[in-house]
Short mmCIF file of C-alpha atoms (C1' of nucleotides) in Angstrom, two decimals:
data_model
loop_
_atom_site.label_atom_id
_atom_site.label_comp_id
_atom_site.label_asym_id
_atom_site.label_seq_id
_atom_site.Cartn_x
_atom_site.Cartn_y
_atom_site.Cartn_z
CA MET A 1 77.75 6.90 -152.09
CA PHE A 2 76.07 6.35 -155.48
CA LEU A 3 77.44 7.72 -158.55
CA ILE A 4 75.01 6.84 -160.92
CA MET A 5 71.13 5.29 -160.58
CA ALA A 6 70.38 2.23 -162.70
CA ARG A 7 67.39 1.69 -161.34
CA ALA A 8 65.45 2.07 -158.21
CA ALA A 9 65.72 -0.82 -155.70
CA THR A 10 63.09 -3.14 -155.21
CA THR A 11 63.92 -2.96 -151.70
CA SER A 12 63.09 1.06 -151.91
CA ASP A 13 59.39 1.42 -151.94
CA PRO A 14 56.26 -0.74 -152.34
CA PHE A 15 55.80 0.51 -155.94
CA ASN A 16 59.16 -1.24 -157.30
CA ALA A 17 58.12 -4.52 -155.06
CA VAL A 18 55.02 -5.11 -156.68
CA ALA A 19 56.41 -4.55 -160.13
CA GLU A 20 57.61 -7.88 -160.39
CA PRO A 21 54.52 -11.01 -161.08
CA ARG A 22 55.64 -12.88 -158.96
CA ARG A 23 55.55 -11.00 -155.98
CA ARG A 24 51.88 -10.13 -156.47
CA GLN A 25 50.87 -13.69 -157.20
CA ILE A 26 52.28 -13.88 -153.27
CA LEU A 27 50.91 -10.90 -152.18
CA THR A 28 47.48 -12.46 -153.46
CA PHE A 29 48.01 -15.43 -152.36
CA LEU A 30 48.75 -14.47 -148.82
CA ALA A 31 46.16 -12.05 -148.02
CA VAL A 32 43.58 -14.96 -147.56
CA GLY A 33 45.42 -15.77 -144.56
CA GLU A 34 48.76 -17.33 -143.22
CA ARG A 35 50.80 -19.69 -144.62
CA GLN A 36 53.90 -20.97 -144.33
CA VAL A 37 56.89 -21.01 -146.97
CA GLY A 38 56.57 -24.49 -148.39
CA GLU A 39 53.24 -23.96 -149.09
CA ILE A 40 54.10 -20.45 -151.08
CA VAL A 41 56.59 -22.57 -152.90
CA ALA A 42 53.93 -25.20 -154.10
CA ALA A 43 51.33 -22.58 -154.89
CA ILE A 44 53.55 -20.19 -157.12
CA GLY A 45 55.74 -23.11 -158.43
CA LEU A 46 58.78 -21.62 -158.03
CA ASP A 47 61.75 -22.93 -156.62
CA GLN A 48 62.41 -22.37 -152.89
CA PRO A 49 65.44 -20.24 -152.64
CA SER A 50 63.67 -17.83 -155.09
CA VAL A 51 60.41 -17.58 -153.05
CA SER A 52 62.50 -16.46 -150.02
CA LYS A 53 64.06 -14.11 -151.95
CA HIS A 54 61.39 -12.45 -152.72
CA LEU A 55 59.77 -12.97 -149.59
CA GLY A 56 62.71 -10.74 -148.15
CA VAL A 57 61.89 -7.70 -150.71
CA LEU A 58 58.13 -8.04 -149.34
CA ARG A 59 59.37 -8.30 -145.95
CA GLU A 60 61.87 -5.06 -146.43
CA VAL A 61 59.21 -2.83 -147.57
CA GLY A 62 56.64 -4.25 -144.96
CA LEU A 63 53.96 -5.70 -147.55
CA VAL A 64 54.52 -9.29 -145.12
CA HIS A 65 54.55 -9.72 -142.01
CA VAL A 66 56.13 -12.67 -140.35
CA ARG A 67 55.66 -14.82 -137.16
CA ARG A 68 58.12 -17.65 -136.38
CA ASN A 69 55.96 -21.17 -135.93
CA GLY A 70 58.61 -23.96 -134.75
CA ARG A 71 60.72 -24.51 -137.69
CA HIS A 72 57.89 -22.63 -139.72
CA ARG A 73 57.42 -19.12 -140.85
CA MET A 74 54.03 -18.23 -141.31
CA TYR A 75 53.67 -15.15 -143.76
CA ARG A 76 50.74 -13.22 -144.21
CA THR A 77 50.13 -9.99 -146.05
CA ASN A 78 50.17 -6.46 -145.36
CA ALA A 79 47.14 -4.83 -146.80
CA GLU A 80 47.65 -1.87 -145.15
CA ALA A 81 50.80 -1.50 -147.12
CA ILE A 82 48.95 -1.87 -150.39
CA ARG A 83 46.95 1.04 -149.80
CA PRO A 84 49.37 3.79 -150.47
CA LEU A 85 49.65 2.36 -153.98
CA HIS A 86 45.67 2.25 -154.15
CA GLU A 87 45.54 6.01 -153.10
CA TRP A 88 48.01 6.98 -155.80
CA THR A 89 46.39 5.16 -158.38
CA GLY A 90 43.11 6.43 -156.88
CA SER A 91 43.97 10.12 -157.96
CA PHE A 92 43.40 9.47 -161.49
CA GLU A 93 39.66 8.07 -160.96
CA ARG A 94 38.09 10.89 -161.89
CA HIS A 95 39.95 11.56 -164.59
CA TRP A 96 39.46 8.04 -166.35
CA ARG A 97 35.60 8.48 -165.51
CA HIS A 98 36.00 12.17 -167.59
CA GLN A 99 37.18 10.21 -170.19
CA LEU A 100 34.74 7.49 -170.10
CA ASN A 101 32.07 10.29 -170.00
CA ARG A 102 33.70 11.39 -172.74
CA ILE A 103 33.25 8.45 -174.97
CA LYS A 104 30.12 7.85 -173.96
CA GLU A 105 28.93 11.27 -175.35
CA ARG A 106 30.76 11.12 -178.43
CA ALA A 107 29.14 7.54 -178.97
CA GLU A 108 25.41 8.91 -178.50
CA GLU A 109 26.22 12.06 -180.61
CA GLN A 110 26.91 9.62 -183.19
CA MET A 111 23.57 7.61 -182.60
CA ARG A 112 21.63 10.92 -182.93
CA SER A 113 23.15 12.30 -185.72
CA ARG A 114 23.13 9.18 -187.54
CA SER A 115 19.32 8.39 -186.83
CA ALA A 116 18.70 11.88 -187.91
CA ALA A 117 20.91 11.14 -191.25
CA GLY A 118 19.40 8.11 -192.11
CA LEU A 119 15.81 8.73 -190.40
CA ASN A 120 13.53 5.36 -189.67
CA ALA A 121 15.96 4.11 -192.69
CA SER A 122 17.83 2.08 -190.78
CA LYS A 123 16.01 0.84 -188.30
CA GLU A 124 16.03 -2.83 -186.61
CA LYS A 125 18.27 -3.93 -189.62
CA PRO A 126 21.12 -2.92 -191.64
CA MET B 1 64.69 -16.52 -176.42
CA PHE B 2 65.67 -15.40 -173.12
CA LEU B 3 67.94 -17.60 -171.24
CA ILE B 4 67.56 -15.69 -167.75
CA MET B 5 65.20 -12.99 -166.43
CA ALA B 6 67.30 -10.43 -164.42
CA ARG B 7 64.35 -7.98 -163.93
CA ALA B 8 60.99 -7.77 -166.19
CA ALA B 9 61.12 -4.43 -168.67
CA THR B 10 59.75 -1.54 -167.62
CA THR B 11 58.17 -1.12 -171.00
CA SER B 12 56.73 -4.41 -170.32
CA ASP B 13 53.54 -3.45 -168.28
CA PRO B 14 52.26 -0.81 -166.28
CA PHE B 15 53.46 -1.62 -163.13
CA ASN B 16 56.74 -1.76 -164.11
CA ALA B 17 56.21 1.89 -165.80
CA VAL B 18 55.20 3.72 -163.09
CA ALA B 19 58.08 2.22 -160.09
CA GLU B 20 59.80 4.92 -161.39
CA PRO B 21 59.15 7.91 -159.57
CA ARG B 22 59.83 10.49 -162.16
CA ARG B 23 57.43 8.90 -164.51
CA ARG B 24 54.55 9.02 -161.57
CA GLN B 25 55.44 12.34 -161.43
CA ILE B 26 55.24 12.92 -164.70
CA LEU B 27 51.82 11.08 -165.38
CA THR B 28 50.58 13.62 -162.19
CA PHE B 29 51.54 16.72 -164.28
CA LEU B 30 49.57 14.97 -167.64
CA ALA B 31 46.86 14.22 -165.74
CA VAL B 32 45.27 18.02 -165.32
CA GLY B 33 45.63 18.43 -169.18
CA GLU B 34 48.15 18.30 -172.35
CA ARG B 35 51.08 19.33 -172.04
CA GLN B 36 54.34 20.06 -174.85
CA VAL B 37 57.88 18.30 -173.67
CA GLY B 38 59.16 21.47 -172.75
CA GLU B 39 56.98 22.30 -169.77
CA ILE B 40 57.45 18.49 -168.52
CA VAL B 41 61.42 19.39 -168.49
CA ALA B 42 60.81 22.45 -166.96
CA ALA B 43 58.54 21.07 -164.26
CA ILE B 44 60.02 18.08 -163.20
CA GLY B 45 63.62 19.48 -163.45
CA LEU B 46 65.19 16.49 -165.46
CA ASP B 47 67.12 17.57 -169.06
CA GLN B 48 65.13 16.90 -172.04
CA PRO B 49 66.37 13.61 -173.23
CA SER B 50 65.94 11.81 -169.83
CA VAL B 51 61.77 13.11 -169.98
CA SER B 52 61.84 11.79 -173.21
CA LYS B 53 62.51 8.64 -172.84
CA HIS B 54 60.46 8.16 -169.79
CA LEU B 55 57.85 9.72 -172.30
CA GLY B 56 58.86 7.03 -174.33
CA VAL B 57 58.52 3.68 -171.98
CA LEU B 58 54.99 5.64 -170.91
CA ARG B 59 54.04 5.68 -174.56
CA GLU B 60 54.74 2.05 -174.85
CA VAL B 61 52.72 0.79 -172.00
CA GLY B 62 49.55 3.28 -172.89
CA LEU B 63 49.75 5.47 -170.11
CA VAL B 64 50.39 8.36 -172.12
CA HIS B 65 49.01 9.84 -175.39
CA VAL B 66 50.57 12.09 -177.68
CA ARG B 67 49.07 14.39 -180.42
CA ARG B 68 51.25 16.37 -182.44
CA ASN B 69 51.14 19.55 -182.85
CA GLY B 70 53.47 21.46 -185.14
CA ARG B 71 56.90 20.88 -183.79
CA HIS B 72 55.38 20.99 -180.13
CA ARG B 73 53.89 16.95 -179.04
CA MET B 74 51.75 17.06 -176.83
CA TYR B 75 51.57 14.47 -173.79
CA ARG B 76 48.52 13.78 -171.62
CA THR B 77 48.11 10.93 -169.13
CA ASN B 78 45.67 7.98 -170.15
CA ALA B 79 43.62 7.51 -167.30
CA GLU B 80 42.43 4.25 -168.25
CA ALA B 81 45.76 2.78 -168.17
CA ILE B 82 46.20 3.16 -164.73
CA ARG B 83 42.59 1.76 -163.98
CA PRO B 84 43.88 -1.93 -163.77
CA LEU B 85 46.57 -0.89 -161.36
CA HIS B 86 44.01 0.83 -158.98
CA GLU B 87 41.29 -2.54 -159.45
CA TRP B 88 44.25 -4.76 -158.05
CA THR B 89 45.49 -2.81 -155.41
CA GLY B 90 41.92 -2.43 -154.31
CA SER B 91 41.57 -6.35 -154.42
CA PHE B 92 42.92 -5.68 -150.88
CA GLU B 93 40.85 -3.05 -149.84
CA ARG B 94 38.76 -5.54 -147.11
CA HIS B 95 42.17 -6.89 -145.75
CA TRP B 96 43.44 -3.72 -145.11
CA ARG B 97 39.64 -2.79 -143.81
CA HIS B 98 39.77 -6.09 -141.44
CA GLN B 99 43.14 -5.01 -140.23
CA LEU B 100 42.23 -1.87 -139.37
CA ASN B 101 39.04 -3.26 -137.52
CA ARG B 102 40.84 -5.77 -135.59
CA ILE B 103 43.41 -2.76 -134.63
CA LYS B 104 40.51 -0.53 -133.46
CA GLU B 105 38.58 -3.47 -131.93
CA ARG B 106 41.89 -4.64 -129.76
CA ALA B 107 42.04 -0.51 -128.51
CA GLU B 108 38.68 -0.56 -127.87
CA GLU B 109 39.18 -3.75 -125.24
CA GLN B 110 41.94 -1.63 -123.92
CA MET B 111 40.50 0.63 -123.16
CA ARG B 112 37.32 -1.56 -120.97
CA SER B 113 39.85 -3.57 -119.34
CA ARG B 114 41.75 -0.53 -118.51
CA SER B 115 38.71 1.95 -117.13
CA ALA B 116 37.56 -1.59 -115.20
CA ALA B 117 40.84 -2.11 -113.72
CA GLY B 118 41.30 1.14 -112.39
CA LEU B 119 37.66 2.44 -112.18
CA ASN B 120 37.28 6.00 -111.73
CA ALA B 121 40.86 6.24 -110.66
CA SER B 122 41.76 7.12 -114.35
CA LYS B 123 39.38 10.43 -114.82
CA GLU B 124 40.69 13.09 -116.25
CA LYS B 125 43.72 13.27 -115.42
CA PRO B 126 46.68 10.70 -115.11
"C1'" DA C 1 68.18 27.03 -198.88
"C1'" DC C 2 69.18 27.66 -193.87
"C1'" DA C 3 69.33 28.51 -189.01
"C1'" DT C 4 66.27 27.41 -185.23
"C1'" DT C 5 63.64 25.23 -182.28
"C1'" DA C 6 61.31 20.97 -180.08
"C1'" DC C 7 62.20 16.39 -179.64
"C1'" DA C 8 63.40 11.62 -180.47
"C1'" DT C 9 67.24 8.47 -180.73
"C1'" DT C 10 71.99 6.41 -179.95
"C1'" DC C 11 76.23 5.32 -177.27
"C1'" DC C 12 78.30 4.29 -173.41
"C1'" DT C 13 78.95 2.51 -168.34
"C1'" DA C 14 77.51 1.80 -163.13
"C1'" DT C 15 74.14 -0.85 -160.67
"C1'" DA C 16 70.34 -3.91 -159.32
"C1'" DT C 17 68.22 -7.20 -160.27
"C1'" DA C 18 65.98 -12.46 -160.41
"C1'" DG C 19 66.65 -17.03 -161.09
"C1'" DG C 20 70.19 -21.13 -160.42
"C1'" DA C 21 73.28 -23.79 -157.93
"C1'" DA C 22 75.30 -24.26 -153.07
"C1'" DT C 23 75.78 -23.80 -148.71
"C1'" DA C 24 74.41 -21.88 -144.17
"C1'" DT C 25 70.95 -21.56 -139.71
"C1'" DG C 26 67.88 -23.00 -136.98
"C1'" DT C 27 64.10 -26.01 -134.83
"C1'" DC C 28 62.34 -30.53 -133.79
"C1'" DA C 29 62.75 -35.61 -133.21
"C1'" DA C 30 64.53 -40.11 -131.59
"C1'" DT D 1 74.72 -36.15 -130.41
"C1'" DT D 2 72.70 -36.82 -135.30
"C1'" DG D 3 70.16 -36.40 -138.93
"C1'" DA D 4 65.86 -34.92 -141.09
"C1'" DC D 5 63.29 -30.47 -142.44
"C1'" DA D 6 62.25 -25.60 -142.88
"C1'" DT D 7 63.84 -21.30 -144.85
"C1'" DA D 8 67.29 -17.86 -145.39
"C1'" DT D 9 71.72 -16.50 -147.34
"C1'" DT D 10 75.60 -16.50 -150.16
"C1'" DC D 11 77.83 -16.61 -154.91
"C1'" DC D 12 77.95 -16.07 -159.61
"C1'" DT D 13 75.46 -14.17 -164.36
"C1'" DA D 14 72.87 -12.60 -167.86
"C1'" DT D 15 69.77 -8.61 -168.35
"C1'" DA D 16 67.28 -4.27 -168.09
"C1'" DT D 17 67.72 0.07 -166.93
"C1'" DA D 18 68.92 5.26 -165.89
"C1'" DG D 19 71.42 8.71 -166.70
"C1'" DG D 20 74.72 12.16 -169.23
"C1'" DA D 21 76.72 13.07 -173.45
"C1'" DA D 22 76.20 13.41 -178.52
"C1'" DT D 23 73.44 13.23 -182.50
"C1'" DG D 24 69.56 12.83 -185.18
"C1'" DT D 25 65.05 14.31 -187.73
"C1'" DA D 26 61.32 16.71 -188.04
"C1'" DA D 27 58.78 20.95 -188.69
"C1'" DT D 28 58.72 26.46 -188.86
"C1'" DG D 29 60.72 30.95 -190.00
"C1'" DT D 30 63.22 34.13 -192.98
#
DNA sequence: ACATTACATTCCTATATAGGAATATGTCAA
DNA sequence: TTGACATATTCCTATATAGGAATGTAATGT
């Protein structure tokens, strides 16, 4: 079917879908509650067709849910679909905590060696 | 400078950089400790130039750090750079918790109404 | 100096957008 | 029915890849 893969489709998974800043904006805007497309257009400051297309992508990966209400469509963020991203990034949490600890430890060691070298010569003012 | 924006550059921010599955694989592999390129190639099962290019992208957005060691280059994941993604996705945590609560509540209500309707007719076995 | 090893970079191409413009679809109101 | 309004979809185009092939570069051993 595909000979070469230029780049993964934005519709293939949430990771690709949220790579687009406007879509992240939309998700944040729709997280607080249901909004119709016109409201999103007004809030994001993008033309209506573009917003509809972004919503289409978000729909395909399940990041938003839609409900028809007369001639309006009420969109809302499906936070559940964002959870896998949170969990993947969270798998690195212990590593950044570890990195921070190393930095802190080095800083403390510097403090100690400095005060040991200068004794009370570096007290209060340089 | 730019007339139209086809799609944000992968080198522009971590969100775009981790949109690529192979790069997520690499980040996971490099999270446990320093590894040289050859080891990544062997582990990921991608040709060396491709791995080097992915590493180039990850380098540009600060997701990995490099250290030269003779003719080898030791790469490691910079977990700190993943933190913003974790925090952005985490901003939706209260929403998915809320969604889960609503689902749970509805399920419980169904249970109640079912046992109320069937009384003890639905006990143990259907 | 020279071959070898370990990576990085460049060139090429098919593909997947993202935005703009224009058009289609669907719904309500008079 | 006709019209107005709210959204979605289609067509077009410049752009940014991702992978494959080939090449460039730096460091080490002899």
